[in-house]
Amino acid sequence: MKFGIVVFPGSNCDHDAYHAASVNAGFGAQYLWHKDTLIPDDIDCIILPGGFSYGDYLRCGAVAQFSPLMKEVKKFGESGKYVVGICNGFQILTETGMLPGALLKNENLNFICKDTNLKVISNDSAFTSAYNKGDIINIPIAHGEGNYYADDDTLKMLEDENLIVFKYSSPDGIIEKQYNPNGSVNNIAGIISKKGNILGMMPHPERYSDTQLGCDDGISIFKSIARSLS
Amino acid sequence: MNTSELYSELPVTVETALELGLTAKEYEKIVEIMGRTPTYTELGVYSVMWSEHCSYKNSIKKLKTLPRSGGRLLVEAGEENAGLVDIGDGWAIAFKIESHNHPSAIEPFQGAATGVGGILRDIFTMGARPIAALNSLRFGELNNRRTKYLLSGVVHGIGHYGNCFGVPTVGGEIYFDDCYSDNPLINAMAVGIVHVDKTASAASSGVGNPVMILGSSTGRDGIHGASLLASREFDEKTEDMRPTVQVGDPFAEKLLLEATLELIDAGVIVGIQDMGAAGISCSTSEMSARNALGMNINLDIVPLREQGMSAYEIMLSESQERMLAVIEKGKEQIAIDICNKWDVPITEIGEVTGDGLIHIYRNGLKVCELNADSLVLGGGAPQYDRDTKEPSYLAQKHKYDCAEVAAMTPMEGDYRTVISSPNIASKRWIFEQYDSQVRTNTVSIKGDAAVIRLKELPGKAIAVTTDCNSRYVYLNPYKGAMIAVAEAARNVVCVGAEPVAITNCLNFGNPYDPEVYWQFSEAIKGMGDACRAFNTPVTGGNVSFHNESKNNAVFPTPTIGMLGILDDINKIMSHNFKQKDEIIVVLGDNLNELGGSEYLKHFAEEITGNAPEIDLTKEIALQKLALELIRSGLITSAHDISEGGLIITLSEMSISSGNIGCEIDLGDSPTVGDLFSETQSRIVITIENSKLDEVRLLAQKHNVPFHVIGKTIEDKFIIKNYINYTIKNVFDLYENAIPNLMKL
C-alpha cells in the first residue's frame, strides 16, 4: 500500500509522517505537492500532515482548503478512499467540511506540547482496527488550536454513530475534565467521517511510531489502514 | 574620484556621526579612509558596520585568544555564518548561539521571535537543515507583573517562531535574579545538520555574477537595531525605540529555508548570507570583503514594503526573512524557478565587481561608494583595547564566611524553599509551550542535556545543552566562566555523549566601564583555559555588551552552548532512578562550598561569597570515568550536582522516576554543606548491587572519589535525620512553584 503525504507551504510534520509510514511502518510513501492537480492512481491513503499551512495566519487550515490539490483530496475522500488529517491536517478537514466541528484555541490560550493518554473508544474503524477497544495509548499533542468543538446535535450524532475513535483520558482510562489537555468537548481527540474513511485527530501518531523515541503506540494507525486495504 | 557624482540626502558633519552612535574619532577615521566626507547613506552604513554588534570592536582582540580550531572543527569561528563540526561519514553539525536581549526587553514577543528567526537563518544559510533549537533566558525575580509580562511574551515569541518554522525546541535554561529586571537576556541557539559537500559559503566570488535578494520585502522595521538599540544601555528613552524592533514571520522563514536548501542543492549558489543586523549593508560588504571584491547594487529594484523609502532606510533596514545570494551567471532561471516553487520572492539587484567597492544607486543617483574591506571586522573596522579594573565589590564578597553557614544544621523549611525557588523548580510551564518533538528525532529532553538522533547517521545522536551560572561569574569571572564550560561538558557526558565543541553568547555590561571590561577579560581567560582542557574549541557565537540600566549592569553571563556526540544511540544515559534497591553513589568530593549558591541567595538574601573551586584535572577524570561507566553499561542513572546541591539532584532523580525515590544516610546531623553545597565535579550515579565493586575499582583507577550515600526505595524521599517525604510531596513542591507564581 502507499501513503500520499500532502506538502503545503508551512507543513512541518510532512517529513515525520513520511518517515513513520515508510521507515517505521514499512509501507510505500510519496509526497504530494499542494499546487498539483492530480493524485496518482497508486495512492491508497492521503495524509494531511501537521504544521502551519500558509502560516495559519487567518484561521488554522482556512487557507489550505483552497489549494489546488485539496479539491482533489475532497474528491478522493468523497469516493470513499482513506484520508487522515493529523493536527493541522484535522483543522483543514474541519475547515473543508470533510469532518464536522471546529478546532478552537486551547482553553489555556497557550501552545501545548506534551504526551497525552488516549482511550481507544472505537476499534470498529479502518484506522483503529489494530487496537483493542478500551486500549490506553500514549500519543503526544503539539498545538495551539486543538480544542475540539461541535454543537449538541453533532455531538449526539458522533456518539450515536460511533464516530469518536479517541478521547483524552487518564493512564487508567478515566475520561474526565482533568485529563483533557485543551478543553475539547467530551474529551474528543479524534473522530471519523460518517462513511468511516476519513480520520481527523489532534495528537500526532507519527511522532510515537518508533521505539527509539520511546514509544510506538501510534504505528497501529498505519497498520490498521493497511489491514483495511488488504 | 569625483565626489560630486555622489548624492547625499542630508549634509554630513561630525554631529551627524555622533547622532548615529559613532564617536568623533571614528568619524575622523572614516573621513581619512575615504579621503572625503561620506554621504549620509555611507555614514549610515559605517555606523551600523562599526557598531559594537557588527564589528565586535571592543571584544575581538579578546575573542581571538579563545581556541578556535582543532578537534573536529571544519570551519573556524568567524569565517562563515556558524561553525561546522565533523560528525563522521561526510556529515557535519552547524551550531551557534546569539543574543536578542535589547529588542526583547522592549517588545518581548517580537524580540524573542526574531531572535529565534535570526539564529535559524545563520544555520540554514550554510546549507544545514535546523534540527534543534535551545534558549538561555535570564529575567528579574518572578514577583512583579513586568517580569511575568516579559517572561510570557518571550516564551510565546520563542514558541510562535520555532513551532511554526518546524524546529524542535529541546532545551535551555532559565534563571531569575534581580540584576536582570530591566535587562533580561534572551539567547537563542540553533543546531543544524549538513553534508559537507552541500555546504554554502558566505563569500562572494566571480566578477559579473548576479546578486539576488531572496525572501521578504524590505520595510522600515529594525532600522538602527544593531547600532543604536543594541549598543547602548537602558534608560527612559529606551521605550521610544520600539520601532527599531523587527517583526518576525516564521512562515516566510520556513519557505525561505526550503528554497535556500534547494538552491544550494541545485548548485546555483556561489555565496549566500542571511540578512540580520544591518541588513543589506552588512551582507553586501561582508560577502564582498571575504574575497576582496565589490558589488553594484541598484536599490530601486529591491522589493519594498513601503513607499518613499530612502537609500539610507533601505540599506539599514533589518526586515527579517531575507537573504542575499550571489548566483552563478547563467543559472539565474534555475534559481528563479526554485524560488517560484516555494513562493519565495527573488530579485536580481546587482552584480559582483572586481574593484573592492560597494556601489549603491537609488533613483538613478549613486549614494554610496564604499570600500567593502574598510567596513568589516578584520578589515577597516576599529579594534579597541579597553581599560580594566578589578571591581571593588569582589573583595567584600569574598570575605563572606560561607564555611560558617555550611556547618549549620538546616531547618526542614530550607529544603522546601530551595526546591520551590523558580531557579530550581520545574520549568514545565515554559517548555510545554515549545514543540519539542517535531522532526521525530527527539530522544530525550529530560536529562542533563537533550539527545537528538540523526536519521542521516543511523545509530548516532548528538547531545546539546546551554549552561552558565552567572552568579559564579559575578563572584569570580575567571572561575565562573571555567565552571560554565565544565558544567556544560559534564551535562553532555551525563547523557553518554562526548563533548566536542562550544558556541558562546557573551552577555556583559558597558565595555567602556573598566570594571565590566575586567569581568569580560577574566571570563574569556577562564573560558579559553577550560575549552583547551576539554578540547572543545569555540565554533563561534556572539557578544552582547551594554546590558545594563541606570541601576546596575547584569551579572556577567557568558552562556555556553555545548555540542556532544553519541556514537551509539543504545548507550544513552538518563537521570531518573530505575528500580528499588540500587546503590546510590556520589562521584567526587564535597568541599562544602556555598558561595553564590541557591541556598545562600535565600538565607543570606544576597549573592555572595566566592565561586566554587574548579580543578579541571579532577573534572576531566570524573567525566572520563562517567563516560566509561555509561558505555560499559555499569550504571543505571547519572545526574550532575549543580544549583541547589546534592539534595536537589536526588530530588530530580526521584521526581523524574515517578515512583522510585531514595533513602540517604549523611550521618546523624546532616549540615547545610552536606545538602546544599554546590561544589563542582560531582555526579550522582546508581548501581545495581552486583556491580558495585567493579564500579568502585574503575573509580579508583581514574582517581575519582567514590562515596556510597544510600539506596533507592519505592515512593519515598528520605534523607535520614533531616526529611521524610513522599515523592508526591516533592513533585508538588517542584512542579507547582512556577505555575503558582505566574497565576498571582
XYZ file of C-alpha atoms in Angstrom, chain A residues 7-16 19 24 33-35 51-57 109-115 140-142 204 206-208 210 212-214, chain B residues 129 156 160 162-166 248-252 254-255 258 340-343 429 431-443 446 453 455 459 569-570:
80
model
C 3.050 19.177 1.439
C 1.502 22.603 1.923
C 3.657 25.667 2.330
C 4.176 25.661 6.095
C 3.635 21.930 6.611
C 6.305 20.810 9.046
C 5.314 17.282 10.035
C 5.374 16.108 6.413
C 8.824 14.518 6.782
C 7.721 12.881 10.036
C 9.252 8.556 7.918
C 8.698 2.714 10.766
C 2.668 18.962 -3.773
C -0.124 21.389 -2.895
C -0.013 23.031 -6.314
C 2.285 22.171 10.678
C 1.147 25.692 9.951
C -0.186 25.570 6.398
C 0.059 29.017 4.777
C 1.248 30.294 8.170
C -2.197 29.736 9.710
C -2.452 33.492 9.894
C -4.634 30.008 25.360
C -1.123 28.525 25.190
C 0.502 26.187 22.726
C 0.833 22.811 24.437
C 3.331 20.082 23.612
C 3.123 17.020 25.828
C 2.294 13.345 25.999
C 1.765 13.430 22.095
C -0.057 16.629 21.229
C 1.558 19.806 19.929
C 0.488 13.021 16.496
C 3.625 9.705 13.561
C 5.711 11.007 16.471
C 5.262 7.880 18.525
C 9.319 4.417 16.824
C 13.930 4.617 19.512
C 11.910 7.670 20.528
C 10.488 5.801 23.495
C 18.784 21.957 7.973
C 5.211 32.960 23.419
C 5.487 31.028 17.981
C 10.095 27.767 16.441
C 6.799 25.840 16.459
C 5.625 27.320 13.177
C 9.017 27.030 11.491
C 9.128 23.377 12.491
C 9.081 38.135 12.510
C 7.206 35.893 10.066
C 8.095 32.248 10.721
C 6.004 31.083 7.767
C 8.090 33.206 5.403
C 10.035 28.203 6.607
C 9.597 28.827 2.871
C 13.164 25.163 1.845
C 8.785 30.389 -7.524
C 8.055 26.812 -6.498
C 8.273 27.851 -2.853
C 6.552 31.206 -3.426
C 5.217 25.861 32.361
C 8.914 24.011 27.916
C 5.442 22.615 27.270
C 4.768 25.718 25.183
C 7.521 24.677 22.801
C 7.129 21.908 20.261
C 9.993 19.686 21.364
C 9.269 16.730 19.087
C 8.677 17.890 15.519
C 11.063 16.162 13.066
C 10.772 12.988 15.194
C 14.375 12.927 16.319
C 13.981 13.981 19.932
C 15.073 11.045 22.048
C 14.532 15.402 30.320
C 19.120 11.234 16.989
C 18.363 9.977 10.770
C 22.632 4.761 15.333
C 22.337 5.598 20.448
C 21.711 2.493 22.538
